[in-house]
Amino acid sequence: MSSLFVNIIDMDKTNGHIVCSLQTSIVLFVCQYIKAPVILVVSTNIEDKHNIFKFSINDLSYTVILENDLPKPAADCILPVFQSDNGYYCTAGFCSSLRMLIKSIQKNWIWLLGFRQSCLSACAEVSSWTKYCEVQLQTSINTFFDYQISDENDTYEIPIQLARFECHLSQPLQIHNINKRLNEKSLHPTQRFADEDNPTLSDVLILPNIYIAYELLGENTMNTFLPLTLKWYKSVLERLDIGIYLENIIFDKFKLPKNMILPEVPFHSLYKCDLRRYNPRAKTYVKQNVQEIIQAFDTLNINIDLSSNNLCPIDWDELPYEARPSGGDIPDKRLIRKTQQLENLIQSALNVVKDGDVVVDFCCGSGHLGIVIAYLVPNLTVILVDNKEESLRRARERIEKLDLKNIMIVHSNLDYFKANFQVGLCLHGCGVATDLVLEKCLRQNAAFVVCPCCYGGVQDNHILEYPRSQALRQANFSFEDYLVLCHCADQTHFDPNCTKTQQGYTCMAAVDKDRASRAIEVGYNVTLSKLEPPTCTPKNNMLIGIPS
């Protein structure tokens, strides 16, 4: 049976409530609304200082286990986690786990996933809307409880994410076939909800946050500063008949100052595709002084030479069809090059792994790399990690046809994955993903075999700092110049004689030397080599790191 696991701090059966975080309260609120069972996991090592909520469980279908009793692969992830009934596949993350829960229960709830079941399907690293619903709004609501009033005459600034939602509701709907609907009066979207003209999971997840704001700010303040949010709040309560479940979220109510202000926010919706977000001055373009930046990098004397990769071809005919690249639905025009890429990483990984190791194939896609290694070395445990549901569906089909017993799948962002492992692999992790994988490996003291991709996708984020190495930071190599290297690194083509290609490979080497230096600084032996043949992909650098 499929199960949703949610962490709690404590349980008070006498009074019929549990102590938990805001996020857990929202998950349980959804479970009560759609009448889905849940497994409460009593956790003792949660560090969130905002575990100040209680949730009434009288109408909740639940069982309780201790954290040590969590099955794998759910135990390898930060909760909430939805684990399928086959026992080797799980989905981690706030939005993703609830999406899978809805798909697993009666079909009369599938409407919550909206048009083409796409509501909140993109991960928070990619989608600004998912990031808002999953991270930003909850963080902002928690700031209410950080406030300590010292004087009633103080001016209180309403949390900024409430101001962003108010602005979002003032923007036109961006939904499929909007122009057609506007031309057909019977389908004119006269009522707007969070991201469609009908309520979706987004509305259900946002609702508890707005309920807390409504209770603390009061209706008059909401009507003065957040009138569209108030209208939306009442519309959702009326349409979904969901208010009774909000009352199960219990928190201390306190007095806020009478003087309120609403912070100013940019006038656009919360969607990344909103054209009003475009601001050329805020974007970093490749500057004309690329050669100066390359010369500045060269003066740092980061002595990591590109080495050759001695490749032994794999006899693919000896493997079952489902383990071969051709068994993973790769188009014919890409098959030869994809096979060559895989041979490089498989051979390098086999030189690193030891009996009994846990090997993680990060950004695994359809499992082309991890499935072969799991088949070739049965005494390894292989974990496939990716945030794309459709790709992992194909991986599941291949695993089941091969009847592999030493492989598990985690449908998750890297943020939610916390397993102990000895070897990390990643073939063409895009942009920041490569650095997140490397950082996961360094923190686990795990070996790594990584082939980076999409260098221009590197961007500032809340987890990593660029440049990666102390060597570049201490030399005051600026973030802006680093981004220029990354953007130029993507200007590689299959013509090796092209000037832009040669410059691109120089920039690729610079960025990957920085990554290698980061690992060397924490005690790794690192080699930087080229895939063989280099023509198998323009992004043909490979980093191999072994903890010393």
mmCIF file of N, CA and C in Angstrom, residues 1-6 39 70-101 104 360-361 364-365 382-393 395-396 399-400 407-419:
data_model
loop_
_atom_site.group_PDB
_atom_site.id
_atom_site.type_symbol
_atom_site.label_atom_id
_atom_site.label_comp_id
_atom_site.label_asym_id
_atom_site.label_seq_id
_atom_site.Cartn_x
_atom_site.Cartn_y
_atom_site.Cartn_z
ATOM 1 N N MET A 1 0.839 -1.201 0.000
ATOM 2 C CA MET A 1 0.000 0.000 0.000
ATOM 3 C C MET A 1 0.871 1.246 0.000
ATOM 4 N N SER A 2 0.521 2.228 -0.832
ATOM 5 C CA SER A 2 1.249 3.494 -0.864
ATOM 6 C C SER A 2 1.005 4.272 0.424
ATOM 7 N N SER A 3 2.010 5.045 0.828
ATOM 8 C CA SER A 3 1.910 5.747 2.114
ATOM 9 C C SER A 3 2.514 7.136 2.017
ATOM 10 N N LEU A 4 1.899 8.085 2.732
ATOM 11 C CA LEU A 4 2.465 9.420 2.892
ATOM 12 C C LEU A 4 3.012 9.536 4.304
ATOM 13 N N PHE A 5 4.310 9.831 4.405
ATOM 14 C CA PHE A 5 4.974 9.979 5.696
ATOM 15 C C PHE A 5 5.179 11.467 5.986
ATOM 16 N N VAL A 6 4.786 11.879 7.196
ATOM 17 C CA VAL A 6 4.894 13.283 7.603
ATOM 18 C C VAL A 6 5.532 13.328 8.984
ATOM 19 N N ILE A 39 0.825 8.629 7.607
ATOM 20 C CA ILE A 39 1.649 8.027 8.654
ATOM 21 C C ILE A 39 2.452 9.137 9.311
ATOM 22 N N LEU A 70 11.197 4.165 9.725
ATOM 23 C CA LEU A 70 10.905 4.569 8.352
ATOM 24 C C LEU A 70 11.524 3.578 7.370
ATOM 25 N N PRO A 71 10.761 3.109 6.379
ATOM 26 C CA PRO A 71 11.341 2.212 5.371
ATOM 27 C C PRO A 71 12.165 3.008 4.362
ATOM 28 N N LYS A 72 13.084 2.348 3.702
ATOM 29 C CA LYS A 72 13.803 2.945 2.581
ATOM 30 C C LYS A 72 12.969 2.775 1.317
ATOM 31 N N PRO A 73 13.042 3.689 0.370
ATOM 32 C CA PRO A 73 13.929 4.847 0.323
ATOM 33 C C PRO A 73 13.388 6.103 1.029
ATOM 34 N N ALA A 74 12.195 6.010 1.647
ATOM 35 C CA ALA A 74 11.649 7.189 2.331
ATOM 36 C C ALA A 74 12.595 7.690 3.412
ATOM 37 N N ALA A 75 13.288 6.756 4.078
ATOM 38 C CA ALA A 75 14.208 7.136 5.148
ATOM 39 C C ALA A 75 15.393 7.938 4.632
ATOM 40 N N ASP A 76 15.624 7.907 3.330
ATOM 41 C CA ASP A 76 16.742 8.636 2.740
ATOM 42 C C ASP A 76 16.379 10.068 2.351
ATOM 43 N N CYS A 77 15.182 10.501 2.719
ATOM 44 C CA CYS A 77 14.697 11.814 2.281
ATOM 45 C C CYS A 77 14.166 12.618 3.460
ATOM 46 N N ILE A 78 14.121 13.929 3.245
ATOM 47 C CA ILE A 78 13.477 14.820 4.208
ATOM 48 C C ILE A 78 11.976 14.759 3.976
ATOM 49 N N LEU A 79 11.213 14.549 5.046
ATOM 50 C CA LEU A 79 9.760 14.428 4.937
ATOM 51 C C LEU A 79 9.120 15.796 4.673
ATOM 52 N N PRO A 80 7.926 15.810 4.033
ATOM 53 C CA PRO A 80 7.048 14.686 3.709
ATOM 54 C C PRO A 80 7.533 13.880 2.512
ATOM 55 N N VAL A 81 7.179 12.575 2.544
ATOM 56 C CA VAL A 81 7.548 11.648 1.475
ATOM 57 C C VAL A 81 6.363 10.751 1.170
ATOM 58 N N PHE A 82 6.101 10.554 -0.112
ATOM 59 C CA PHE A 82 5.090 9.588 -0.552
ATOM 60 C C PHE A 82 5.827 8.386 -1.118
ATOM 61 N N GLN A 83 5.596 7.210 -0.525
ATOM 62 C CA GLN A 83 6.275 5.995 -0.990
ATOM 63 C C GLN A 83 5.263 5.061 -1.628
ATOM 64 N N SER A 84 5.581 4.595 -2.851
ATOM 65 C CA SER A 84 4.652 3.739 -3.585
ATOM 66 C C SER A 84 4.651 2.336 -3.009
ATOM 67 N N ASP A 85 3.639 1.564 -3.410
ATOM 68 C CA ASP A 85 3.450 0.247 -2.808
ATOM 69 C C ASP A 85 4.472 -0.778 -3.281
ATOM 70 N N ASN A 86 5.278 -0.460 -4.315
ATOM 71 C CA ASN A 86 6.282 -1.432 -4.750
ATOM 72 C C ASN A 86 7.509 -1.448 -3.842
ATOM 73 N N GLY A 87 7.632 -0.438 -2.968
ATOM 74 C CA GLY A 87 8.672 -0.452 -1.945
ATOM 75 C C GLY A 87 10.017 0.084 -2.356
ATOM 76 N N TYR A 88 10.219 0.429 -3.648
ATOM 77 C CA TYR A 88 11.531 0.934 -4.034
ATOM 78 C C TYR A 88 11.462 2.322 -4.670
ATOM 79 N N TYR A 89 10.285 2.929 -4.694
ATOM 80 C CA TYR A 89 10.097 4.242 -5.341
ATOM 81 C C TYR A 89 9.422 5.184 -4.348
ATOM 82 N N CYS A 90 9.988 6.383 -4.194
ATOM 83 C CA CYS A 90 9.344 7.368 -3.333
ATOM 84 C C CYS A 90 9.445 8.752 -3.954
ATOM 85 N N THR A 91 8.554 9.635 -3.537
ATOM 86 C CA THR A 91 8.544 11.027 -3.978
ATOM 87 C C THR A 91 8.672 11.908 -2.750
ATOM 88 N N ALA A 92 9.692 12.761 -2.728
ATOM 89 C CA ALA A 92 9.940 13.628 -1.582
ATOM 90 C C ALA A 92 9.688 15.077 -1.956
ATOM 91 N N GLY A 93 9.320 15.861 -0.949
ATOM 92 C CA GLY A 93 9.075 17.279 -1.174
ATOM 93 C C GLY A 93 7.629 17.645 -0.918
ATOM 94 N N PHE A 94 7.417 18.854 -0.492
ATOM 95 C CA PHE A 94 6.104 19.336 -0.088
ATOM 96 C C PHE A 94 5.076 19.216 -1.216
ATOM 97 N N CYS A 95 5.330 19.877 -2.330
ATOM 98 C CA CYS A 95 4.363 19.860 -3.432
ATOM 99 C C CYS A 95 4.336 18.509 -4.141
ATOM 100 N N SER A 96 5.497 17.949 -4.412
ATOM 101 C CA SER A 96 5.567 16.703 -5.185
ATOM 102 C C SER A 96 4.892 15.541 -4.469
ATOM 103 N N SER A 97 5.123 15.412 -3.160
ATOM 104 C CA SER A 97 4.525 14.290 -2.425
ATOM 105 C C SER A 97 3.005 14.409 -2.378
ATOM 106 N N LEU A 98 2.487 15.632 -2.256
ATOM 107 C CA LEU A 98 1.038 15.807 -2.240
ATOM 108 C C LEU A 98 0.431 15.556 -3.623
ATOM 109 N N ARG A 99 1.151 15.924 -4.678
ATOM 110 C CA ARG A 99 0.679 15.604 -6.029
ATOM 111 C C ARG A 99 0.549 14.091 -6.202
ATOM 112 N N MET A 100 1.545 13.344 -5.753
ATOM 113 C CA MET A 100 1.495 11.892 -5.888
ATOM 114 C C MET A 100 0.403 11.283 -5.019
ATOM 115 N N LEU A 101 0.185 11.870 -3.843
ATOM 116 C CA LEU A 101 -0.904 11.399 -2.984
ATOM 117 C C LEU A 101 -2.244 11.552 -3.690
ATOM 118 N N SER A 104 -2.893 9.044 -6.295
ATOM 119 C CA SER A 104 -3.024 7.663 -5.819
ATOM 120 C C SER A 104 -4.402 7.344 -5.250
ATOM 121 N N VAL A 360 24.889 6.669 -5.971
ATOM 122 C CA VAL A 360 23.747 7.520 -6.307
ATOM 123 C C VAL A 360 23.954 8.106 -7.702
ATOM 124 N N ASP A 361 22.977 7.868 -8.568
ATOM 125 C CA ASP A 361 22.969 8.461 -9.905
ATOM 126 C C ASP A 361 22.090 9.705 -9.848
ATOM 127 N N CYS A 364 19.302 11.605 -12.871
ATOM 128 C CA CYS A 364 19.454 10.337 -13.599
ATOM 129 C C CYS A 364 18.617 10.237 -14.859
ATOM 130 N N GLY A 365 17.595 11.093 -15.010
ATOM 131 C CA GLY A 365 16.716 10.962 -16.169
ATOM 132 C C GLY A 365 16.033 9.612 -16.169
ATOM 133 N N VAL A 382 22.112 0.871 -5.763
ATOM 134 C CA VAL A 382 22.069 2.050 -6.629
ATOM 135 C C VAL A 382 20.782 2.819 -6.363
ATOM 136 N N ILE A 383 20.909 4.122 -6.179
ATOM 137 C CA ILE A 383 19.747 4.995 -5.983
ATOM 138 C C ILE A 383 19.693 5.987 -7.140
ATOM 139 N N LEU A 384 18.579 5.994 -7.852
ATOM 140 C CA LEU A 384 18.355 6.963 -8.918
ATOM 141 C C LEU A 384 17.628 8.172 -8.332
ATOM 142 N N VAL A 385 18.129 9.374 -8.595
ATOM 143 C CA VAL A 385 17.526 10.603 -8.064
ATOM 144 C C VAL A 385 17.267 11.572 -9.216
ATOM 145 N N ASP A 386 16.040 12.015 -9.347
ATOM 146 C CA ASP A 386 15.688 12.998 -10.367
ATOM 147 C C ASP A 386 14.369 13.652 -9.947
ATOM 148 N N ASN A 387 14.110 14.864 -10.495
ATOM 149 C CA ASN A 387 12.850 15.537 -10.144
ATOM 150 C C ASN A 387 11.825 15.490 -11.268
ATOM 151 N N LYS A 388 12.103 14.720 -12.330
ATOM 152 C CA LYS A 388 11.172 14.635 -13.455
ATOM 153 C C LYS A 388 10.402 13.324 -13.383
ATOM 154 N N GLU A 389 9.113 13.438 -13.142
ATOM 155 C CA GLU A 389 8.257 12.273 -12.935
ATOM 156 C C GLU A 389 8.196 11.379 -14.168
ATOM 157 N N GLU A 390 8.081 11.976 -15.349
ATOM 158 C CA GLU A 390 7.938 11.182 -16.566
ATOM 159 C C GLU A 390 9.206 10.382 -16.859
ATOM 160 N N SER A 391 10.371 10.990 -16.668
ATOM 161 C CA SER A 391 11.627 10.270 -16.888
ATOM 162 C C SER A 391 11.744 9.075 -15.948
ATOM 163 N N LEU A 392 11.357 9.274 -14.705
ATOM 164 C CA LEU A 392 11.451 8.189 -13.724
ATOM 165 C C LEU A 392 10.421 7.097 -13.998
ATOM 166 N N ARG A 393 9.311 7.469 -14.624
ATOM 167 C CA ARG A 393 8.332 6.440 -15.014
ATOM 168 C C ARG A 393 8.981 5.458 -15.993
ATOM 169 N N ALA A 395 12.185 4.880 -16.231
ATOM 170 C CA ALA A 395 13.185 4.123 -15.468
ATOM 171 C C ALA A 395 12.529 2.961 -14.714
ATOM 172 N N ARG A 396 11.365 3.202 -14.134
ATOM 173 C CA ARG A 396 10.651 2.139 -13.402
ATOM 174 C C ARG A 396 10.320 0.973 -14.317
ATOM 175 N N ILE A 399 13.449 -1.056 -14.941
ATOM 176 C CA ILE A 399 13.869 -1.798 -13.753
ATOM 177 C C ILE A 399 12.990 -3.023 -13.537
ATOM 178 N N GLU A 400 11.690 -2.851 -13.726
ATOM 179 C CA GLU A 400 10.767 -3.971 -13.515
ATOM 180 C C GLU A 400 10.965 -5.062 -14.560
ATOM 181 N N ILE A 407 18.209 -1.704 -6.625
ATOM 182 C CA ILE A 407 18.060 -0.329 -7.098
ATOM 183 C C ILE A 407 16.809 0.299 -6.495
ATOM 184 N N MET A 408 16.905 1.582 -6.142
ATOM 185 C CA MET A 408 15.773 2.345 -5.619
ATOM 186 C C MET A 408 15.678 3.657 -6.376
ATOM 187 N N ILE A 409 14.484 4.258 -6.349
ATOM 188 C CA ILE A 409 14.249 5.508 -7.065
ATOM 189 C C ILE A 409 13.731 6.558 -6.099
ATOM 190 N N VAL A 410 14.331 7.737 -6.145
ATOM 191 C CA VAL A 410 13.871 8.871 -5.347
ATOM 192 C C VAL A 410 13.483 9.999 -6.304
ATOM 193 N N HIS A 411 12.201 10.284 -6.350
ATOM 194 C CA HIS A 411 11.673 11.392 -7.161
ATOM 195 C C HIS A 411 11.697 12.626 -6.270
ATOM 196 N N SER A 412 12.723 13.469 -6.481
ATOM 197 C CA SER A 412 12.948 14.536 -5.507
ATOM 198 C C SER A 412 13.927 15.558 -6.049
ATOM 199 N N ASN A 413 13.843 16.773 -5.509
ATOM 200 C CA ASN A 413 14.925 17.736 -5.668
ATOM 201 C C ASN A 413 16.109 17.281 -4.820
ATOM 202 N N LEU A 414 17.282 17.761 -5.158
ATOM 203 C CA LEU A 414 18.463 17.389 -4.389
ATOM 204 C C LEU A 414 18.368 17.849 -2.941
ATOM 205 N N ASP A 415 17.634 18.946 -2.703
ATOM 206 C CA ASP A 415 17.499 19.482 -1.337
ATOM 207 C C ASP A 415 16.921 18.453 -0.372
ATOM 208 N N TYR A 416 16.017 17.604 -0.870
ATOM 209 C CA TYR A 416 15.283 16.696 0.015
ATOM 210 C C TYR A 416 15.958 15.341 0.187
ATOM 211 N N PHE A 417 17.048 15.104 -0.540
ATOM 212 C CA PHE A 417 17.729 13.807 -0.497
ATOM 213 C C PHE A 417 18.827 13.855 0.558
ATOM 214 N N LYS A 418 18.847 12.887 1.470
ATOM 215 C CA LYS A 418 19.801 12.932 2.593
ATOM 216 C C LYS A 418 20.463 11.585 2.891
ATOM 217 N N ALA A 419 20.457 10.665 1.940
ATOM 218 C CA ALA A 419 20.998 9.328 2.188
ATOM 219 C C ALA A 419 22.508 9.364 2.376
#
